[in-house]
Each structure stands twice: as structure tokens, then as C-alpha cells.
Coordinates of C-alpha atoms in Angstrom, one line a residue:
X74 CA 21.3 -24.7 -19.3
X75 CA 18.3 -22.5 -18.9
X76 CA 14.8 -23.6 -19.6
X77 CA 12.6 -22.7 -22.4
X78 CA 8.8 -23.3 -22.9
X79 CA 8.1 -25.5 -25.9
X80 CA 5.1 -24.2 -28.1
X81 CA 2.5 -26.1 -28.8
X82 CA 3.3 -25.9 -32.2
X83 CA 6.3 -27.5 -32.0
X84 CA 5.3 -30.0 -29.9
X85 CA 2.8 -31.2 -32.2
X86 CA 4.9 -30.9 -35.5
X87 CA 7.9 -33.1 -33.6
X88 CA 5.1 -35.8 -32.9
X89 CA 3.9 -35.6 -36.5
X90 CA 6.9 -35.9 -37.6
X91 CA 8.5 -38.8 -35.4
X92 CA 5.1 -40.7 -35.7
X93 CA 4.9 -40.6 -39.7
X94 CA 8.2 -40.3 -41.1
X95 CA 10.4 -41.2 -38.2
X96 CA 12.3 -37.9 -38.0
X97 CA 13.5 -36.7 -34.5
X98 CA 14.1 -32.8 -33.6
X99 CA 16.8 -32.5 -31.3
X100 CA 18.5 -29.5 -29.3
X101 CA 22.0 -29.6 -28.7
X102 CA 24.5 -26.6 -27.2
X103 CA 27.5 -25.7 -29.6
X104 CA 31.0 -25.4 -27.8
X105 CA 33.7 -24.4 -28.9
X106 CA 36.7 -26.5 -30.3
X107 CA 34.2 -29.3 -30.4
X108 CA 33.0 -30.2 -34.0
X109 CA 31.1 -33.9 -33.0
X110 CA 27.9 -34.3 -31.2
X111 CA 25.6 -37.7 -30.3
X112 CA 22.6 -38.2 -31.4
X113 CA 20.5 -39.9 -28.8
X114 CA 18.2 -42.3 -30.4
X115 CA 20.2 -45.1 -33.1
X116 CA 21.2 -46.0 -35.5
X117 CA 20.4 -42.7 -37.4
X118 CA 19.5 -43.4 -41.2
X119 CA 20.3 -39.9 -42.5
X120 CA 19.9 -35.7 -41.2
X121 CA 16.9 -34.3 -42.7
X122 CA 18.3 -30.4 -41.2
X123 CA 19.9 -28.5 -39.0
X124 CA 19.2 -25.0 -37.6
X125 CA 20.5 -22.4 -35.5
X126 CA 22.5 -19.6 -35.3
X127 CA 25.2 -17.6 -37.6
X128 CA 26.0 -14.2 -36.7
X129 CA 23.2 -13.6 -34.9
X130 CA 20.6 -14.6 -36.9
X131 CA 18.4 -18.0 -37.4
X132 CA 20.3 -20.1 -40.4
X133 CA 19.5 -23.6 -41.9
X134 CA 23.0 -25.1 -42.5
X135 CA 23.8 -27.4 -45.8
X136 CA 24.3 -30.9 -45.5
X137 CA 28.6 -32.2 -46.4
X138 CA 29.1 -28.4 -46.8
X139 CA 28.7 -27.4 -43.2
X140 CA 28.5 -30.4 -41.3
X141 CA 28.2 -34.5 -42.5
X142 CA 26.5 -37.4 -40.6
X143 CA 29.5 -39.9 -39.1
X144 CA 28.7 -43.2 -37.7
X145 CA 25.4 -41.6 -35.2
X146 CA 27.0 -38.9 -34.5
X147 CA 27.2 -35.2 -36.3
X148 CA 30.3 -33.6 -37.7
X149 CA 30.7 -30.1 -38.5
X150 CA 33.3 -29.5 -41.0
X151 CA 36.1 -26.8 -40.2
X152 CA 35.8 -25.2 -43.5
X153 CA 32.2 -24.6 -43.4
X154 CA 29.4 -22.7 -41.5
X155 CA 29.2 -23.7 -37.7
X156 CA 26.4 -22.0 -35.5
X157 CA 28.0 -19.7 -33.0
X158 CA 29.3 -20.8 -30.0
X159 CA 27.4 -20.9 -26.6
X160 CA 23.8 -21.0 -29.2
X161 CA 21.3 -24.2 -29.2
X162 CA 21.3 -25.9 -32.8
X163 CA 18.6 -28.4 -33.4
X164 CA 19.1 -31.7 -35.4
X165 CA 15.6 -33.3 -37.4
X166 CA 17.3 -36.8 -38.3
X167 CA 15.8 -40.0 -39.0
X168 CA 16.4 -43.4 -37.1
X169 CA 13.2 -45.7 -38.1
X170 CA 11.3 -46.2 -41.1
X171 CA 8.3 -44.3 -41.6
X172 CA 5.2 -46.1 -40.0
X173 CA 2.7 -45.9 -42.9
X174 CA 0.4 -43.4 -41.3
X175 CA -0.1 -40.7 -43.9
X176 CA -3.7 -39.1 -42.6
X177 CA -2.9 -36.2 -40.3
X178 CA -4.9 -33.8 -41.7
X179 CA -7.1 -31.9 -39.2
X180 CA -10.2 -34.1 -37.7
X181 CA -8.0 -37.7 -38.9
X182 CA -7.5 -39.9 -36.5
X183 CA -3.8 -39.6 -35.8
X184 CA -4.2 -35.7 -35.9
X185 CA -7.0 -35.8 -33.4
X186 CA -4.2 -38.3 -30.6
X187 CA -1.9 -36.2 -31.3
X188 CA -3.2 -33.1 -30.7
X189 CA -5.0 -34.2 -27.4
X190 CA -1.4 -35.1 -26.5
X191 CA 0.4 -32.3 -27.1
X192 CA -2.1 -30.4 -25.1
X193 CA -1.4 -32.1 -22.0
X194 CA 2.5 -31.7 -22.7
X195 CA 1.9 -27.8 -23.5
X196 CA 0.0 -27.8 -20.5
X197 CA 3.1 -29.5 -18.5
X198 CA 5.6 -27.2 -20.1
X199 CA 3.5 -24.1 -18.8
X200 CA 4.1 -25.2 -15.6
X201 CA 7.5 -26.2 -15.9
X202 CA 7.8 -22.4 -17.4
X203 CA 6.1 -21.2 -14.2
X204 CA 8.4 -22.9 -11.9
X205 CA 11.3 -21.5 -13.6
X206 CA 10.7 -18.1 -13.8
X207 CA 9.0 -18.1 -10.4
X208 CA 12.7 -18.6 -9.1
X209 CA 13.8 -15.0 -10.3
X210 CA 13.5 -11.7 -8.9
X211 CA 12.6 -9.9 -12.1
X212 CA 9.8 -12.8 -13.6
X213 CA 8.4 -14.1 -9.9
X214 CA 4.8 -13.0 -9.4
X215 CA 2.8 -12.9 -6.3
X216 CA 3.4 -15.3 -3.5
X217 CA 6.1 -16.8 -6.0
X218 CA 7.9 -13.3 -5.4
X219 CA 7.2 -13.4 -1.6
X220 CA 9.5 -16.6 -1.3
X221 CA 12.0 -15.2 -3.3
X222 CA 12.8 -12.1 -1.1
X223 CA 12.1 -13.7 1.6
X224 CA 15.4 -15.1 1.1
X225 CA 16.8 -11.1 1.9
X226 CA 14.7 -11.2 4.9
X227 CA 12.1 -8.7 3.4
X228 CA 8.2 -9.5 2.9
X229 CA 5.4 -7.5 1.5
X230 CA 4.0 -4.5 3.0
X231 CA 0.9 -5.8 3.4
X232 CA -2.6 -3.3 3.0
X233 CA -3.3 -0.5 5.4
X234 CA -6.5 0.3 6.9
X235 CA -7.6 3.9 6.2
X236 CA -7.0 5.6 9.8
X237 CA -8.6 9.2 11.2
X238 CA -11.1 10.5 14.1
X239 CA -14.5 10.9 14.5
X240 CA -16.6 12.7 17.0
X241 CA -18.8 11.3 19.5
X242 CA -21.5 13.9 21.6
X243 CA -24.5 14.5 23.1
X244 CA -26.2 18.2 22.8
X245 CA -27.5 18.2 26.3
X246 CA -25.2 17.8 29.3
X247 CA -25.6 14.3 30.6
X248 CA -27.2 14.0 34.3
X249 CA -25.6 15.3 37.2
X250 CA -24.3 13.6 40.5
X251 CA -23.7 15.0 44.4
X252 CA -20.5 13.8 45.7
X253 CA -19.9 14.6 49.5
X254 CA -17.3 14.7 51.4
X255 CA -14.4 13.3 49.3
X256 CA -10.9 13.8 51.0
X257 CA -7.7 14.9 50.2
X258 CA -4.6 15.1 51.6
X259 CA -2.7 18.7 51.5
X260 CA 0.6 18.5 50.5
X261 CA 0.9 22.0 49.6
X262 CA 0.3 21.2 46.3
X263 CA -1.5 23.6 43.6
X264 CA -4.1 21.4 42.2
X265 CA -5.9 18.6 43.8
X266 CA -8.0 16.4 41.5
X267 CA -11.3 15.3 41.5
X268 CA -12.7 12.3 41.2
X269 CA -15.7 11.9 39.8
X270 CA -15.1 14.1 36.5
X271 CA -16.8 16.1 34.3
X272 CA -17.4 18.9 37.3
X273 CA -19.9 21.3 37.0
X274 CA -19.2 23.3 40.7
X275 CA -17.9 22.9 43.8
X276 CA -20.2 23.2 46.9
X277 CA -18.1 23.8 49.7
X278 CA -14.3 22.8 51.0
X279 CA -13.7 21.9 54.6
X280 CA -10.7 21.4 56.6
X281 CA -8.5 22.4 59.7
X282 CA -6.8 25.8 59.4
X283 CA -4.6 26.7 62.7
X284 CA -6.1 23.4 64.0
X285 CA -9.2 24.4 64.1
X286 CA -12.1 23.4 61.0
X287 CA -12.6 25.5 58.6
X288 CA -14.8 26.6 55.4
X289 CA -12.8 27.6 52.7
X290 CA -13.8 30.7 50.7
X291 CA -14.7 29.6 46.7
X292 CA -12.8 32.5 43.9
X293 CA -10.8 33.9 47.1
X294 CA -9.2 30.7 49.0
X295 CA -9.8 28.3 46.2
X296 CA -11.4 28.3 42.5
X297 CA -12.4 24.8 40.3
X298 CA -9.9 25.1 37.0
X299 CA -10.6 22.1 34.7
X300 CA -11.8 19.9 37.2
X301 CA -8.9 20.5 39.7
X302 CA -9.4 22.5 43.0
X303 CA -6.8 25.4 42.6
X304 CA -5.9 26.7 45.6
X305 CA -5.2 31.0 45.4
X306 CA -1.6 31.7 46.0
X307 CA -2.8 35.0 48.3
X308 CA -5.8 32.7 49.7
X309 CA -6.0 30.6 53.2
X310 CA -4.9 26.9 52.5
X311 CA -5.4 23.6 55.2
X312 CA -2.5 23.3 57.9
X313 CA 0.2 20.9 56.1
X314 CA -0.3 17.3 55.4
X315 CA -3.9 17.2 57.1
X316 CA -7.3 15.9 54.8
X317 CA -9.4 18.7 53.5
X318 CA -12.6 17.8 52.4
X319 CA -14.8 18.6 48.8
X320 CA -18.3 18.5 48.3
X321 CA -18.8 19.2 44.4
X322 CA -21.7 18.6 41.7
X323 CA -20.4 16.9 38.5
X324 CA -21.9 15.1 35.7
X325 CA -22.5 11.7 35.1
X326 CA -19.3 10.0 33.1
X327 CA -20.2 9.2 29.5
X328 CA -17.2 6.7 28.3
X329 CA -16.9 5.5 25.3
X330 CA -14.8 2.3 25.1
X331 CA -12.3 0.8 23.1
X332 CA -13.8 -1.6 20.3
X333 CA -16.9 1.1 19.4
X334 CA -17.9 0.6 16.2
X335 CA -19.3 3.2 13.7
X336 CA -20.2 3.0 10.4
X337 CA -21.2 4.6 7.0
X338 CA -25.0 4.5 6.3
X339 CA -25.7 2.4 3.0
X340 CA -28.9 0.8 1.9
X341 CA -26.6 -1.6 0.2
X342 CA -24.6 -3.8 2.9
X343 CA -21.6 -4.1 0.5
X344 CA -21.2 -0.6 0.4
X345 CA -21.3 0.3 4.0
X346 CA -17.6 1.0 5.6
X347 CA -17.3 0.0 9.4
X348 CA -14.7 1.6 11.7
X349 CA -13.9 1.3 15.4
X350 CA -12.3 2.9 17.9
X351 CA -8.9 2.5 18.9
X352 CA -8.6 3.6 22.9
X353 CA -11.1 4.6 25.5
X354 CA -12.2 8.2 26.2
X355 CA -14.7 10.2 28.1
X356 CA -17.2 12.7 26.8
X357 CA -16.1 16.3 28.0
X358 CA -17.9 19.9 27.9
X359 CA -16.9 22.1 24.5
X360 CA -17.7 25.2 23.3
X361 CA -21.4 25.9 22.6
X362 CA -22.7 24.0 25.6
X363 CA -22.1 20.9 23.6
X364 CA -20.7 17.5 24.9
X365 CA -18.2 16.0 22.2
X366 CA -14.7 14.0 22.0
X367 CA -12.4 12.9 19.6
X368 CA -11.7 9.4 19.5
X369 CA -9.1 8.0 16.9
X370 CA -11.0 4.8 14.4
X371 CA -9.4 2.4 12.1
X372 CA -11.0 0.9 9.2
X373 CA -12.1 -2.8 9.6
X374 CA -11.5 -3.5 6.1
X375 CA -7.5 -3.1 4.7
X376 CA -6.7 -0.8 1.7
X377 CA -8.2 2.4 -0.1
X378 CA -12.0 0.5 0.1
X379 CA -11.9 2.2 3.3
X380 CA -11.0 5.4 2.6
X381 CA -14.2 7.8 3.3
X382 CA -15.1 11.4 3.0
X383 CA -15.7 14.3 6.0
X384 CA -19.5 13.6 7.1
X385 CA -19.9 10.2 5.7
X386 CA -19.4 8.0 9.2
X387 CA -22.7 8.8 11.1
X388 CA -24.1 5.3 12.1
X389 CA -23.4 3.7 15.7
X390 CA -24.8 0.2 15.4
X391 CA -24.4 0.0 19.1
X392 CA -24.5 3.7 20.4
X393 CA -22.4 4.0 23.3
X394 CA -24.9 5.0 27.0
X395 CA -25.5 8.8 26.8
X396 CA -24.0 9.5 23.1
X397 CA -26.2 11.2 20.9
X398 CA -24.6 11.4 17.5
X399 CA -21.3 10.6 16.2
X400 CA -19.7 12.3 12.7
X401 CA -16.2 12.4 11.4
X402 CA -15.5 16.0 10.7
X403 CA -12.6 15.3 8.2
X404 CA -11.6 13.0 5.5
X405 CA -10.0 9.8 6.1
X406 CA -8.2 8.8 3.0
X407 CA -5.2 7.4 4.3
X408 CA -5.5 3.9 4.0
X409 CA -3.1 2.0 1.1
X410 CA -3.0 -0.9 -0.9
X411 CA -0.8 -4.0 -0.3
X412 CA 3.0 -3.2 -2.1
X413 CA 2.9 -4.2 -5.7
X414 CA 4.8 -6.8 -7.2
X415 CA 7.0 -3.9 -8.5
X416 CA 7.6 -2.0 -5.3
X417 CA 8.5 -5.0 -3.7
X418 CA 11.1 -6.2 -6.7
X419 CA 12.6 -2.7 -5.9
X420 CA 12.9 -2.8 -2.5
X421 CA 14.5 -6.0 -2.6
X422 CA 17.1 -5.0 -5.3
X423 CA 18.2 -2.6 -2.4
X424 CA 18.5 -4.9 0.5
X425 CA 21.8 -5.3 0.2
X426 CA 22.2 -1.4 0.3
X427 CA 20.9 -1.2 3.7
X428 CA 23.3 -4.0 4.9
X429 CA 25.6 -1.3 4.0
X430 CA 24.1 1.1 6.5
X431 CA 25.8 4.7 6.7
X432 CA 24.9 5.8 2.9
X433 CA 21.8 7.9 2.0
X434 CA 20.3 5.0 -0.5
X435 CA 20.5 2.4 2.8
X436 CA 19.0 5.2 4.7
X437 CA 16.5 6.0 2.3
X438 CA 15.6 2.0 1.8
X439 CA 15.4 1.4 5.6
X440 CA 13.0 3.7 5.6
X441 CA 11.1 2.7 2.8
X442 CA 10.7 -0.9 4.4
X443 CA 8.9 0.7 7.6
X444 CA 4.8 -0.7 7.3
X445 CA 3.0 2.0 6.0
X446 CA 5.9 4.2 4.6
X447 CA 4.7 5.7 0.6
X448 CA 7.1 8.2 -0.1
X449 CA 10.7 9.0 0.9
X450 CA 13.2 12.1 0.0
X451 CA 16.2 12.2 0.9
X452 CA 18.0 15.4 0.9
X453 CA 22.1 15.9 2.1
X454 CA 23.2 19.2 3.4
X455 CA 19.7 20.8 2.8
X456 CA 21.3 24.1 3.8
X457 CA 24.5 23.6 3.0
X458 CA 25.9 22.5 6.1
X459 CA 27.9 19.1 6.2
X460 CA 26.5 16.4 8.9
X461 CA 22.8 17.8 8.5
X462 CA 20.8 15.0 6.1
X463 CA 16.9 15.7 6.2
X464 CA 14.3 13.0 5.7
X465 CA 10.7 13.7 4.7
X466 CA 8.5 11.1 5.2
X467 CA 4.8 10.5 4.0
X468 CA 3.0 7.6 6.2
X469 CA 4.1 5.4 8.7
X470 CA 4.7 5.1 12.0
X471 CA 6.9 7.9 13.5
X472 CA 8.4 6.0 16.6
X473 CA 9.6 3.1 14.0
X474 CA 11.0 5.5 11.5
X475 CA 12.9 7.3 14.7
X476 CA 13.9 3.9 15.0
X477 CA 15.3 2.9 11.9
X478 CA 17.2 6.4 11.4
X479 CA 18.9 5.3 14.9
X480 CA 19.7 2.1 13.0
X481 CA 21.0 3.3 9.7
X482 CA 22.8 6.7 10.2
X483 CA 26.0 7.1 10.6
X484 CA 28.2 8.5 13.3
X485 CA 28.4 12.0 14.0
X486 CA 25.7 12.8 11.6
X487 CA 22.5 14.1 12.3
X488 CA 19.5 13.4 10.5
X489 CA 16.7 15.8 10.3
X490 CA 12.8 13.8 10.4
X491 CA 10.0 15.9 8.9
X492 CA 7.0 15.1 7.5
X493 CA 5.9 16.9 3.9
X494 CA 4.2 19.9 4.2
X495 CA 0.6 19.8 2.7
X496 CA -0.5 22.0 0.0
X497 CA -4.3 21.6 -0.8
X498 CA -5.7 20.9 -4.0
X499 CA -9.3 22.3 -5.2
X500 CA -10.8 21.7 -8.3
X501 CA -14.0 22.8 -10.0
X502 CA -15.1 22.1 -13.0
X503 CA -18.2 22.0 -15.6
X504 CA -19.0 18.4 -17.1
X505 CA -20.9 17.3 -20.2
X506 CA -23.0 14.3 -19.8
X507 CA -23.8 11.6 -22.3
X508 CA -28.0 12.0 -22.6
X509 CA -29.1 9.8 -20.3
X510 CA -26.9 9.2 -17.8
X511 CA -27.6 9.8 -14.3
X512 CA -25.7 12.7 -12.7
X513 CA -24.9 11.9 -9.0
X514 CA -23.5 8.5 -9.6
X515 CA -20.8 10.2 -12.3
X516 CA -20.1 12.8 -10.1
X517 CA -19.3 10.6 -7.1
X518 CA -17.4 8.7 -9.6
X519 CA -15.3 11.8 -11.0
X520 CA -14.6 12.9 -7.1
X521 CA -12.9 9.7 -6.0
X522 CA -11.0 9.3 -9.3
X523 CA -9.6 12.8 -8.9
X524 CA -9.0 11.9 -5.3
X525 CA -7.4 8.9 -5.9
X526 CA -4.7 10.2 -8.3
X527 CA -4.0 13.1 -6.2
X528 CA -3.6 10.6 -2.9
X529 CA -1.3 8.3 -5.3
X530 CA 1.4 11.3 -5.9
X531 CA 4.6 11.0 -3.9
X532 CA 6.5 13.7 -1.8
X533 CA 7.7 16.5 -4.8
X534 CA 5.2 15.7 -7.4
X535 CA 3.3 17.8 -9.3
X536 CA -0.4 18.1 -9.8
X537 CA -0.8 17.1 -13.7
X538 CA -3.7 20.0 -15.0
X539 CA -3.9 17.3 -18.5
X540 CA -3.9 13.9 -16.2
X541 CA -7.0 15.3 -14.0
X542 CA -8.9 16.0 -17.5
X543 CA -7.7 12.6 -19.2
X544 CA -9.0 10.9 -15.6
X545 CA -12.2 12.4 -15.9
X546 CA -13.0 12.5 -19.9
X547 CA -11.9 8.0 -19.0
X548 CA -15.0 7.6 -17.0
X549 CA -18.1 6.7 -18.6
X550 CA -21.0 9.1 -19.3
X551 CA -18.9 12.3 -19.3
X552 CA -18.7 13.5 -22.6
X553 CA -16.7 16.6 -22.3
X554 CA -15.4 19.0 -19.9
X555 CA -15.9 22.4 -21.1
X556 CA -14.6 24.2 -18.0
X557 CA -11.8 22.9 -15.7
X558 CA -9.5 25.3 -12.9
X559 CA -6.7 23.7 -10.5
X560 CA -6.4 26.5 -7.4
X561 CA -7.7 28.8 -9.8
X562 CA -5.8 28.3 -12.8
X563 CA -5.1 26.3 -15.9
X564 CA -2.0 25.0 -15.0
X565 CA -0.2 22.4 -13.3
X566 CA 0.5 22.7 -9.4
X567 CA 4.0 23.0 -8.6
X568 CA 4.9 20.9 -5.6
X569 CA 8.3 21.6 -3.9
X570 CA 10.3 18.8 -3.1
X571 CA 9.6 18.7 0.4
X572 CA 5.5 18.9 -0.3
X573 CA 2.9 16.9 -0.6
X574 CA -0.3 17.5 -2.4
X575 CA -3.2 16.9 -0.8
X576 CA -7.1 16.6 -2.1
X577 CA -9.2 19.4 -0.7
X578 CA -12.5 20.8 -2.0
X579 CA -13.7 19.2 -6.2
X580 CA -16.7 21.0 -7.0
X581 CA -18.7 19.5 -10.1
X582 CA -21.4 20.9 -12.0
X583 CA -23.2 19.1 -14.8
X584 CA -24.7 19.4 -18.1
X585 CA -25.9 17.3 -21.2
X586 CA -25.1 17.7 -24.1

């Protein structure tokens, strides 16, 4: 029999009841082809009622029309009324005399027990409720949800960290260093490497030629080609497998290790977001006589809190020897937030699905269970041609999704991995302000809103024109938005179902009203 919570109400009118005029409520299940039921507590004096259902809908039945008291027991009589079958019906009957106490008006004595009472029994059947619904799929909650499919094997995706690059550099080349001498073997190979990298220019190359030592000719014999010695197809080389030898001016190596940590400048500690870097790289020559690298950064800090704009990491709180400035030239908005409760009941209701394995819905759910995965389509014969099935995937990692197709497909078909093309999203608009209210706050505000819904669509979904007003006109201090274009128009963005639409440039001007 299933559970079901007790009101507080109830509870304290069954008390009442009991205490002052001795009647009990009881709950018993009607079957069928079974007309008497026990009463639990004797001997019972008389039935005061009975409830339940008829047809459906709530019904007090009468007394030696629809049912009779026999011995402690009730009878329902064949020709009347019965509730219908498979529903509770309660029972109020009485089986003591009353106790005397008449005063249970709110603030009397009795009142005051008994309703300090039922409390703690309400209280006890909350938790009982809790306990019951935290054992199904559809009611569980939280880490009561987490046991439950764990049972399938699955657990939660938890929160990603936002993920991008940043740049390191320097704007003067770092010092440079004489290196004499250093030997190589020739092997008749093309390119020799050096060793101590950046180069700036090689001073000289020495080795035997016919047996006898020689000085190699720079741009004729040999030229330096990103920090390899090339040696000229047409040019003199060293006699086979004898040392050569390379005198060369490089640069002092500028490395900037694994574990770096940059940051977002913030007078405020709590607002400041700290990232750091995620393998080791050296500071090379770019265009413009400047020093820079890229160096991949993950977010300390799990889920969209991490998320930043182009230009807003600029901070080394430890600056690596010889870096100058670090800046990350693009946004990183790519973090997301732990699965929802309703994801997750989803995901689980498919489980069995990708036990199945071979089907495009076990495809598409193995997928959808790879960390970081947020969007999946799931196209068959995308040109028409049988055995093609084309998967486009937003997030997660691509060697694991490789993976799981491996897993999942079937035999003899090939499955085509792509990721969803971007199309860019720019908004301007003109915004009313509330008098008042300061600007730059709301306008920050109204740019990560508008970034935030964008980031939240899925692979094929359009750009709502009405949801980016109703976002804005929801935050407080804007008071109307005279003026709003989408790529130009006043209309939504149409996204293809293999497209994704990203966030680019939101341009906000303000007024007051």
C-alpha cells in the first residue's frame, strides 16, 4: 500500500476527537468480494461515519442503508452503496466513553497538548513523506536522486570549469646567449636542431668535408629555418656520419610552467576569477617584434561563475621570469553548471536504451552521458545515403565521444562526428533607465544576461528577438528599450539544425527617462 502524508489538520482533529468523545478515524482498503472489515481497537460502541469513494468522487455513506456495525466488525450490505474497489474508506467509530474534557477551544489547555503534539507527528510524517518519494525517479531530489540512478550505473554530470587561452609576452626580446661549439652528427638528414632555442643567428658551422675541416657557407651551404639548421640541397654538406659543429646566438628561454596562475583584476576579492595554466610552454618570437604564446587555462572555480569576457584576465599574481603582460584575447564562456535534477531524471529514463546499443536514441544517450556533453542531434542518412548517421556535438571531450560512438554504433555503419557550426550573434540596442540608477552596473548586467541565454540554447535553436527584450526589460532599473536589432534586424535568428548560436558583439547605449 502506498504512503500518504497525514495533514496536520487531520492529525489534530483525530486527537480531538479520540481524546473527547472517544471516536477513532480509521483507513481501511476496499476489495472486492469482501463486504466485512475489523476494526482495530474494541469493543466498538457504535460508527459515527464512513467516507470514501463512489464513482470517483468523495461520498459519506448512510449508516444500515450502506453498510451496518456487526459484532466489531463493519458490514457493507450488498444492496447498498459500497466505495469502489482498490479505494481507501475511513471508519470514525467509537469504542470508549467520552472522557469529560469539553475545552478545546484555541489557547485551552487540552488544545494547546494537542497541538504541540501533532506538530511533532506532522513533523514525523514529513519525513516519512521525504523518505518515500525520495525512492522514485520522478519525486527524488538532489543527492536523493543521485542514489536512485545510481542504481543504472549513471551519476551526475557534475559542473564544468569555464576553459580557453590566454597570452603571455614580453615586448622586448629577452637577453641573448653565445653557444659554441655544439655537435651534431650528420646523417644526411635535412634539418638538425638546436638546442638552446629561441635562435636569433647562426655564427659559423664547422666540420670535415672530403676529410679535411671545413667552414660551411651561411644562405649557400646551409640557412637557420625555425631554429633548425637546413642544409641547401645544391650546397656542400659534412662527409657522412661525422660531427659538424654550430656556433649560434639565441635568446634566453622564457618558460612558463604548468600551474601559472592568472587572474581577473577586482577591488573586491569575491569578484575576482582565477585561472591557471594547463601545460608548459616557451615564449617564442611573433609578428611585430613581439614575444607572445598561447597557453591553454582552466577556471579554478566550477560552473558559469567562471565564465569571463576577451580582455578581462590581465593579473599574474606570480608573473612567470621574463613575462611582461599576460591578456586573454577571446571570451571564455564555456564553463556549465552541474546537470539538473531534470537532465539527470532524463538521462536515466534512457539507460536502458543505451543497453540496447545499435539504435540512434542509445547513440544519442551515450553521447549525452560523456562529461561536458550540452547538446546532441542526431541526424540518419543526412544525404540520403543509408549507413551514413551524422552526430553534432556541442562540448565535451572529442577523444571520449570518438570513444563512445566506437561503443554504441552498429556494424557496418558509419557515423559521421562534427561539431556545430557557429553563427555569431550581435546585438545593439538603446535602453531607458529608471532616474537614478547607475548606468555601468545595468549594462554589465544586461550583457551577461543576453550572454547567458544565448550560451544556454542547444544545437538548432533559434535566437528569440521577444525573449532578448523580455530578458532585458526583467532586470532592474531598465525602464524601456526603445530601440533593439538582432544582426541587423527585428527578427528572430534562424539557426539550422546543425548550428549553434554563439554570443558575439552586445552594444548598449543608455538613456533616462
Amino acid at each position: 500500500m502506498a504512503f500518504k502524508r497525514k495533514s496536520y489538520k487531520d492529525i489534530t482533529e483525530d486527537i480531538v476527537m479520540q481524546l473527547t468523545k472517544g471516536i477513532l478515524k480509521e483507513k481501511h482498503d476496499f476489495k472486492e468480494n469482501r463486504f466485512k472489515y475489523m476494526l482495530s481497537n474494541t469493543p466498538v460502541k457504535d460508527i459515527v461515519k464512513i467516507e470514501g469513494a463512489l464513482n470517483g468522487i468523495h461520498n459519506v455513506f448512510k449508516k444500515d442503508t450502506d453498510y451496518r456495525l456487526s459484532g466489531n466488525m463493519v458490514e457493507w450490505i450488498p444492496a447498498g452503496d459500497m466505495p469502489d474497489i482498490g479505494t481507501e474508506f475511513h471508519v470514525n467509530y467509537t469504542f470508549s466513553e467520552p472522557s469529560g474534557i469539553t475545552d478545546v477551544n484555541p489557547g485551552s489547555v487540552t488544545r494547546t497538548i494537542v497541538e504541540a503534539v501533532s506538530r511533532e507527528i506532522d513533523f514525523l510524517y514529513a519525513q516519512m513523506n521525504y523518505v518515500y518519494l525520495s525512492g522514485f525517479i520522478d519525486t527524488s531530489t538532489g543527492n536523493a536522486l543521485d542514489l536512485v540512478v545510481s542504481l543504472l550505473g549513471i551519476t551526475r554530470k557534475p559542473a564544468e570549469p569555464a576553459s580557453g587561452h590566454v597570452t603571455f609576452g614580453r615586448n622586448t626580446p629577452p637577453s641573448e646567449t653565445v653557444k659554441s661549439g655544439e655537435t651534431h652528427l650528420y646523417d644526411r638528414k635535412k634539418y638538425y636542431g638546436l638546442k638552446s632555442i629561441p635562435v636569433k643567428d647562426i655564427s659559423r658551422v664547422k666540420g670535415n668535408l672530403n676529410g679535411k675541416s671545413h667552414t660551411f657557407v651561411k644562405g649557400a651551404d646551409y640557412v637557420l629555418k625555425d631554429d633548425l639548421v637546413m642544409w641547401m640541397v645544391d650546397g656542400k654538406k659534412p662527409d657522412k656520419n661525422t660531427v659538424f659543429y654550430v656556433d649560434y646566438i639565441g635568446y634566453e628561454e622564457i618558460k612558463i610552467p604548468e600551474g601559472t596562475k592568472v587572474s581577473t583584476y577586482s577591488r573586491e576579492p569575491k569578484n575576482v576569477r582565477t585561472f591557471e595554466t594547463t601545460n608548459d610552454e616557451i615564449l617564442k618570437m611573433s609578428g611585430e617584434d613581439k614575444w607572445e604564446v598561447d597557453i591553454p587555462v582552466k577556471a579554478l572555480v566550477s560552473g558559469k561563475s567562471g565564465n569571463v569576457y576577451a580582455g578581462a584576465i590581465t593579473v599574474m599574481p606570480q608573473p612567470p621570469k621574463g613575462i611582461e603582460y599576460v591578456i586573454n584575447k577571446k571570451d571564455i564562456l564555456n564553463a556549465a553548471p552541474a546537470e539538473t535534477d531534470e537532465e539527470l531524471r532524463n538521462r536515466a529514463k534512457h539507460a536502458l536504451e543505451v543497453a540496447g546499443k545499435a539504435t540512434l536514441v542509445s547513440l544519442k544517450s551515450s553521447i549525452e552521458g560523456v562529461e561536458g556533453v550540452r547538446s546532441v542531434i542526431v541526424e540518419d542518412m543526412p544525404d540520403g545515403v543509408a549507413g551514413i548517421v551524422r552526430v553534432i556535438v556541442s562540448g565535451g571531450d572529442e577523444e571520449e565521444i570518438n570513444k563512445v560512438i566506437e561503443d554504441t554504433r552498429s556494424a557496418g555503419i558509419k557515423v559521421e562526428f562534427e561539431r556545430p557550426t557557429v553563427v555569431d550573434a550581435d546585438v545593439t540596442m538603446t535602453v531607458i533607465l529608471d532616474k537614478g540608477v547607475e548606468p555601468l552596473p545595468v549594462e554589465k548586467t544586461i550583457d551577461s544576461n543576453i550572454r547567458e541565454y544565448i550560451s544556454s540554447l542547444n544545437i538548432g535553436d533559434d535566437v528569440m528577438y521577444g525573449k532578448i527584450i523580455s530578458t532585458v526589460l526583467s532586470i532592474q532599473g531598465v525602464y524601456d528599450i526603445p530601440k533593439i536589432r538582432i544582426n541587423g534586424g527585428k527578427e528572430n535568428i534562424k539557426i539550422k539544425s546543425w548550428e549553434r548560436a554563439e554570443a558575439r558583439d552586445i552594444k548598449i547605449s543608455t538613456k533616462f527617462k
